[in-house]
PDB file of C-alpha atoms in Angstrom:
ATOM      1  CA  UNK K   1      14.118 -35.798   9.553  1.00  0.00           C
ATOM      2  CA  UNK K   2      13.682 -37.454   6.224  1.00  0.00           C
ATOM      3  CA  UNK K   3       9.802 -38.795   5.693  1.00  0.00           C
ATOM      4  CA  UNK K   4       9.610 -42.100   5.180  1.00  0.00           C
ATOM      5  CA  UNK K   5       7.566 -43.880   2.587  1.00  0.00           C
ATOM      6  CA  UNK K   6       5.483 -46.364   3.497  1.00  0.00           C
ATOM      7  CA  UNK K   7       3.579 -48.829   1.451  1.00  0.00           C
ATOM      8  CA  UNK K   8      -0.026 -47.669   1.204  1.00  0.00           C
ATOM      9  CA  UNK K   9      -1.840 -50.734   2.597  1.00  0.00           C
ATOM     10  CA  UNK K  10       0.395 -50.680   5.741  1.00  0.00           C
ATOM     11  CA  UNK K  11      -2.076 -49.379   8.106  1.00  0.00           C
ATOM     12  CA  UNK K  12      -4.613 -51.627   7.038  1.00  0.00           C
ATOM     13  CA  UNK K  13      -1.838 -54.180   8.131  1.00  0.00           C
ATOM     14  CA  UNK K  14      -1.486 -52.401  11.362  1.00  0.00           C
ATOM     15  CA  UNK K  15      -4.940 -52.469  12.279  1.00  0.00           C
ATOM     16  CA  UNK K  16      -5.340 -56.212  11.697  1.00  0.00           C
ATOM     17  CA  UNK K  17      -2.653 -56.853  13.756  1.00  0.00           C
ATOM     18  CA  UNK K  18      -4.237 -54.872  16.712  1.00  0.00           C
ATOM     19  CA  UNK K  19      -7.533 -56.818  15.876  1.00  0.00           C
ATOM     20  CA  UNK K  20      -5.442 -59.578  16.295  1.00  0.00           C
ATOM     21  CA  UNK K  21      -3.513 -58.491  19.431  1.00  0.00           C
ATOM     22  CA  UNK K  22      -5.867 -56.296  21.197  1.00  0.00           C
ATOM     23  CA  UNK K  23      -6.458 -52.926  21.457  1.00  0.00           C
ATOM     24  CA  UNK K  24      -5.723 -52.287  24.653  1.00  0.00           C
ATOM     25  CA  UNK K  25      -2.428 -50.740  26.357  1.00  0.00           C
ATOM     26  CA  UNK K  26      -1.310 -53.922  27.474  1.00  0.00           C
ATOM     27  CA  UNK K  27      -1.126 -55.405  24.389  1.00  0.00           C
ATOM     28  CA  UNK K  28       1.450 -53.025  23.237  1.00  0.00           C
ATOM     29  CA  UNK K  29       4.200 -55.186  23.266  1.00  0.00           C
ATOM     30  CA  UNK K  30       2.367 -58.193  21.294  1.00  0.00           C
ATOM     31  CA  UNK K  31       1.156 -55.395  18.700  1.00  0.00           C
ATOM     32  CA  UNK K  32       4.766 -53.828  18.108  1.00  0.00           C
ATOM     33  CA  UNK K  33       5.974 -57.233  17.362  1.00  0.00           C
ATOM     34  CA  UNK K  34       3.403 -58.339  14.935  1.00  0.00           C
ATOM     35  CA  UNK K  35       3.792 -54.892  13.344  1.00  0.00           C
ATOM     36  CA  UNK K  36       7.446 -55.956  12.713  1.00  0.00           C
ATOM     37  CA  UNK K  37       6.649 -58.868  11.618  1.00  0.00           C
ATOM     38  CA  UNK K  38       4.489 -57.806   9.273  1.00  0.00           C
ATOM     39  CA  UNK K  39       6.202 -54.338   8.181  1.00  0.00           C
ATOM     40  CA  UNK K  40       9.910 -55.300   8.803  1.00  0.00           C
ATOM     41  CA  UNK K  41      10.450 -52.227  11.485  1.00  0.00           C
ATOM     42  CA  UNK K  42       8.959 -49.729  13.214  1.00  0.00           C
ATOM     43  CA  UNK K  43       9.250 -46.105  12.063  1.00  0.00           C
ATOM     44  CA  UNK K  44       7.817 -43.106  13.585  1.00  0.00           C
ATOM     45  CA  UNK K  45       4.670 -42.534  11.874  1.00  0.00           C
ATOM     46  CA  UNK K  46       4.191 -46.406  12.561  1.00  0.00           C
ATOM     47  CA  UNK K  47       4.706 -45.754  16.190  1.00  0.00           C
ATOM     48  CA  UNK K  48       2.673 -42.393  16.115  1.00  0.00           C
ATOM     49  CA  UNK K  49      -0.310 -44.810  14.732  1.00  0.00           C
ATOM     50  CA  UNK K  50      -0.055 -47.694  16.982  1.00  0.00           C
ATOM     51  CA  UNK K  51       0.002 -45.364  19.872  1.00  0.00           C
ATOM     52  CA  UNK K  52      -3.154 -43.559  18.536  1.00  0.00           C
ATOM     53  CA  UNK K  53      -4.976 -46.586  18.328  1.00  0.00           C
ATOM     54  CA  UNK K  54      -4.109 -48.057  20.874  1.00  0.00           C
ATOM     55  CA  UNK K  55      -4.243 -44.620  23.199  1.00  0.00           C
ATOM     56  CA  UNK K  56      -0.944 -44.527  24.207  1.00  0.00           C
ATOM     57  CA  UNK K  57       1.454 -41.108  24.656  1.00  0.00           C
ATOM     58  CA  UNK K  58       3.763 -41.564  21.700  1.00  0.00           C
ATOM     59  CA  UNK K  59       6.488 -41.230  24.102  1.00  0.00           C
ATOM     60  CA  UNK K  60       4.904 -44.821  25.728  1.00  0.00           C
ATOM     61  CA  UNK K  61       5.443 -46.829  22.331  1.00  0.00           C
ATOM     62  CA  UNK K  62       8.662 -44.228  21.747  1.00  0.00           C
ATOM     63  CA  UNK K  63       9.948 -45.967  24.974  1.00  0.00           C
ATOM     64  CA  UNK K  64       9.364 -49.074  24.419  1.00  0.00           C
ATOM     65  CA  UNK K  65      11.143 -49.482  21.065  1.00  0.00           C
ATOM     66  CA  UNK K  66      14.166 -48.078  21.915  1.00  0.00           C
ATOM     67  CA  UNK K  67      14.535 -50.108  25.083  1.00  0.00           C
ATOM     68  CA  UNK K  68      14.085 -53.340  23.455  1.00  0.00           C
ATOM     69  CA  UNK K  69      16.808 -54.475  21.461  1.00  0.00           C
ATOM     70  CA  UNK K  70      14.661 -56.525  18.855  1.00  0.00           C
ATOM     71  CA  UNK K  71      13.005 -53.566  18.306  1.00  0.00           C
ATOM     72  CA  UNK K  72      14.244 -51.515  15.311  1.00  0.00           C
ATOM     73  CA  UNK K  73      13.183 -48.425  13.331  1.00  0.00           C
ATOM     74  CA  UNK K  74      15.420 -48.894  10.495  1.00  0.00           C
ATOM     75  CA  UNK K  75      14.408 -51.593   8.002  1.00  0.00           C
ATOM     76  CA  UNK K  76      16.054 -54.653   8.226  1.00  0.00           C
ATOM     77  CA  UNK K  77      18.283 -57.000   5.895  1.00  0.00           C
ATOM     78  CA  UNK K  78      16.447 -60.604   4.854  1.00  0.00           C
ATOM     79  CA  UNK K  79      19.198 -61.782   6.877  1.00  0.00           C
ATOM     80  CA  UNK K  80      20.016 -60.958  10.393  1.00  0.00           C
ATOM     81  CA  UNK K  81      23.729 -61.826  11.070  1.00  0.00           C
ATOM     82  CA  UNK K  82      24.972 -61.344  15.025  1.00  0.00           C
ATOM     83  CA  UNK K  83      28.844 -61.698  15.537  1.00  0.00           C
ATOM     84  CA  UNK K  84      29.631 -62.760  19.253  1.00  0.00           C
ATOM     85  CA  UNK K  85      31.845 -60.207  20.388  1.00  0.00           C
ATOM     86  CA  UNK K  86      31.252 -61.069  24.032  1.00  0.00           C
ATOM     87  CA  UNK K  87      34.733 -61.856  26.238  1.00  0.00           C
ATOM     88  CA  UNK K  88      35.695 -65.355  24.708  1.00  0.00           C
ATOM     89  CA  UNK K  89      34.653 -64.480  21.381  1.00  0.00           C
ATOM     90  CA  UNK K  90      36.891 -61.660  21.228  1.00  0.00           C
ATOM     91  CA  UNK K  91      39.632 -62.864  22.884  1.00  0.00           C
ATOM     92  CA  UNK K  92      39.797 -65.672  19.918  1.00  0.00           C
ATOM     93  CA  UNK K  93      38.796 -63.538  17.142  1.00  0.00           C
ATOM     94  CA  UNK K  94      35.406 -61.774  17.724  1.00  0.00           C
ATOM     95  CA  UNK K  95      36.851 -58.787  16.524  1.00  0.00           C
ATOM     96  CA  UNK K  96      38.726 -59.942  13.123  1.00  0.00           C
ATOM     97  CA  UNK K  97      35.191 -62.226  12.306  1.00  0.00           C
ATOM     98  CA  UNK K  98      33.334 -59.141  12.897  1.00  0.00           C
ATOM     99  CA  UNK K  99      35.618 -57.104  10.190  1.00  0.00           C
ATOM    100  CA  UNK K 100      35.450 -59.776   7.687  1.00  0.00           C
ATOM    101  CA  UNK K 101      31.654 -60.249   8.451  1.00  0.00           C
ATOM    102  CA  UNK K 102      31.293 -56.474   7.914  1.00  0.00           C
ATOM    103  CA  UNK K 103      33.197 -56.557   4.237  1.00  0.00           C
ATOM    104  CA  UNK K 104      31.617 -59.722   3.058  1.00  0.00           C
ATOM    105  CA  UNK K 105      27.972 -58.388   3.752  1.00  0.00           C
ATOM    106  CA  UNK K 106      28.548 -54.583   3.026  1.00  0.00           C
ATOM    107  CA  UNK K 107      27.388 -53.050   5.696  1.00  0.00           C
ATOM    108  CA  UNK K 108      28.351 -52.047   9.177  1.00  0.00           C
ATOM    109  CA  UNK K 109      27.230 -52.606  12.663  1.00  0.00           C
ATOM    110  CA  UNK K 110      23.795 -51.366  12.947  1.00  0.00           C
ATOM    111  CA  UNK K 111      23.227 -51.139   9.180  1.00  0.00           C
ATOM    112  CA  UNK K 112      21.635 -52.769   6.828  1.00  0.00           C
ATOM    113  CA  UNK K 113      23.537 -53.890   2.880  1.00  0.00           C
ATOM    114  CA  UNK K 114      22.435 -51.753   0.239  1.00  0.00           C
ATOM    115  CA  UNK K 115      20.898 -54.820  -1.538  1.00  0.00           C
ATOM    116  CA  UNK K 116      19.212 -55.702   1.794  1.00  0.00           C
ATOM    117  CA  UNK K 117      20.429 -58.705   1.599  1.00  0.00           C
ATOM    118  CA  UNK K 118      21.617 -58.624   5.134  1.00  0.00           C
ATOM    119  CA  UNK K 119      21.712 -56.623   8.571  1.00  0.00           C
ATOM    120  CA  UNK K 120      24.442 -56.929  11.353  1.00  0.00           C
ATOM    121  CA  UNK K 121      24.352 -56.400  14.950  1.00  0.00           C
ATOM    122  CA  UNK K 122      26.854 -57.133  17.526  1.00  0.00           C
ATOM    123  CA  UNK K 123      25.681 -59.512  20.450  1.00  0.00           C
ATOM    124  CA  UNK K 124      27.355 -59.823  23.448  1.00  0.00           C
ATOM    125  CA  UNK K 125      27.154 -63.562  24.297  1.00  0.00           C
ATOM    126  CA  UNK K 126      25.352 -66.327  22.715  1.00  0.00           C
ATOM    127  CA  UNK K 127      25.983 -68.795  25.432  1.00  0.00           C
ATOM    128  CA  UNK K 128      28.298 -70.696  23.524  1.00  0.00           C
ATOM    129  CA  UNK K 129      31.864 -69.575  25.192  1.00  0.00           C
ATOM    130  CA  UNK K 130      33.810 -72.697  24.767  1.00  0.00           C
ATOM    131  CA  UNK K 131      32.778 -72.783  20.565  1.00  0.00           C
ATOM    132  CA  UNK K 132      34.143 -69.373  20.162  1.00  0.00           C
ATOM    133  CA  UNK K 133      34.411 -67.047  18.038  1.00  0.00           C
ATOM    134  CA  UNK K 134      30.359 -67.589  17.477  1.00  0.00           C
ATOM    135  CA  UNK K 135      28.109 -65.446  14.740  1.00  0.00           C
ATOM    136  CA  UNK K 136      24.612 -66.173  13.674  1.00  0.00           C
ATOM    137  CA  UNK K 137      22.616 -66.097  10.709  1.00  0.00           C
ATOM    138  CA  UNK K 138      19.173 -66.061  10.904  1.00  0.00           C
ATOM    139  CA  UNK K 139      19.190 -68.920  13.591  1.00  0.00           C
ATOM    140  CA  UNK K 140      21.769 -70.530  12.093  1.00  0.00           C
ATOM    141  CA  UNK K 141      24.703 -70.739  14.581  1.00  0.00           C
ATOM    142  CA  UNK K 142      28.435 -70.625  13.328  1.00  0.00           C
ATOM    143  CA  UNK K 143      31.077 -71.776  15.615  1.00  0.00           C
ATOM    144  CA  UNK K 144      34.859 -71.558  15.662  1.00  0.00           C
ATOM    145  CA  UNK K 145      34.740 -69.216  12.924  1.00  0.00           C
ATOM    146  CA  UNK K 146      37.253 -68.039  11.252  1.00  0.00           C
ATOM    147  CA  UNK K 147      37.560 -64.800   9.414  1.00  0.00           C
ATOM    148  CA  UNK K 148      38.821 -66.498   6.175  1.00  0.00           C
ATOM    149  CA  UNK K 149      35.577 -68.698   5.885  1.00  0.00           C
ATOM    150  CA  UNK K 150      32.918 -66.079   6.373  1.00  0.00           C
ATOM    151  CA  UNK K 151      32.730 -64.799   2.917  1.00  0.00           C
ATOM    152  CA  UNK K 152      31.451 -69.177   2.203  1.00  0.00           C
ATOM    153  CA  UNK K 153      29.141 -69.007   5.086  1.00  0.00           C
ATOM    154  CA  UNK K 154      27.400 -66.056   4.042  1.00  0.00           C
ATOM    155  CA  UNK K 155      27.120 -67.154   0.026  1.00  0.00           C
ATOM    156  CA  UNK K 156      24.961 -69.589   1.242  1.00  0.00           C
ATOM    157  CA  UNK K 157      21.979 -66.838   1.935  1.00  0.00           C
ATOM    158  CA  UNK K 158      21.245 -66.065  -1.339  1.00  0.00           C
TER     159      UNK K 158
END
């Protein structure tokens, strides 16, 4: 496994967010999202630190992060675009919006551009069936999409 370089204030970040969270094991969820917030993901020395400090098994934070979705270890895109590829949203396009989403931004599902400009993860219902196909940006929501307009939508996140 590659080592990954972190920026050298980071765990001074870290430990203000547990100041700010608590420093106790149930804060662990609170502190692994202000981490992210404040880092952009959660790597494994990041998680090896958090559950140091906050006297935790690594396999405890470990756990956690991979069971929540909105947990990542990979950094993220400044944009966070979800295509809809739940049963309606396929059915009228999911899949071809996902495709052109996928070209236009440069990366695939689960990856983020090389220019980080964005990120893309599949979702499997936004709760808007009867707009469908759906994607988001960010939290902008995009309805009736169509595959032909997504390279304009996504122009506008410079």
């Amino acid at each position: 496994m590659a080592t990954v370089a972190l920026p050298e204030d980071v765990y001074t970040r870290i430990d203000r967010v547990i100041a700010a969270k608590g420093s106790d094991r149930d804060s662990l969820i609170e502190v692994l999202h202000g981490v992210q917030e404040e880092i952009g993901y959660l790597p494994q020395p990041v998680q090896e630190y958090v559950a140091d400090r906050l006297g935790l098994p690594v396999g405890t934070v470990e756990g956690v992060v991979t069971f929540y979705s909105f947990f990542t270890t990979v950094p993220r895109g400044r944009h966070l675009i979800k295509v809809c590829q739940g049963t309606a949203c396929y059915v009228r396009g999911g899949k071809r919006v996902l495709e052109a989403v996928s070209k236009a931004a440069g990366c695939g599902v689960g990856e983020t551009s090389p220019d980080m400009r964005f990120s893309l993860d599949v979702v499997r219902c936004v709760g808007a069936c009867g707009l469908s196909p759906v994607m988001t940006v960010n939290e902008d929501i995009y309805e009736r999409v169509k595959p032909t307009k997504v390279a304009e939508i996504l122009d506008r996140y410079q």
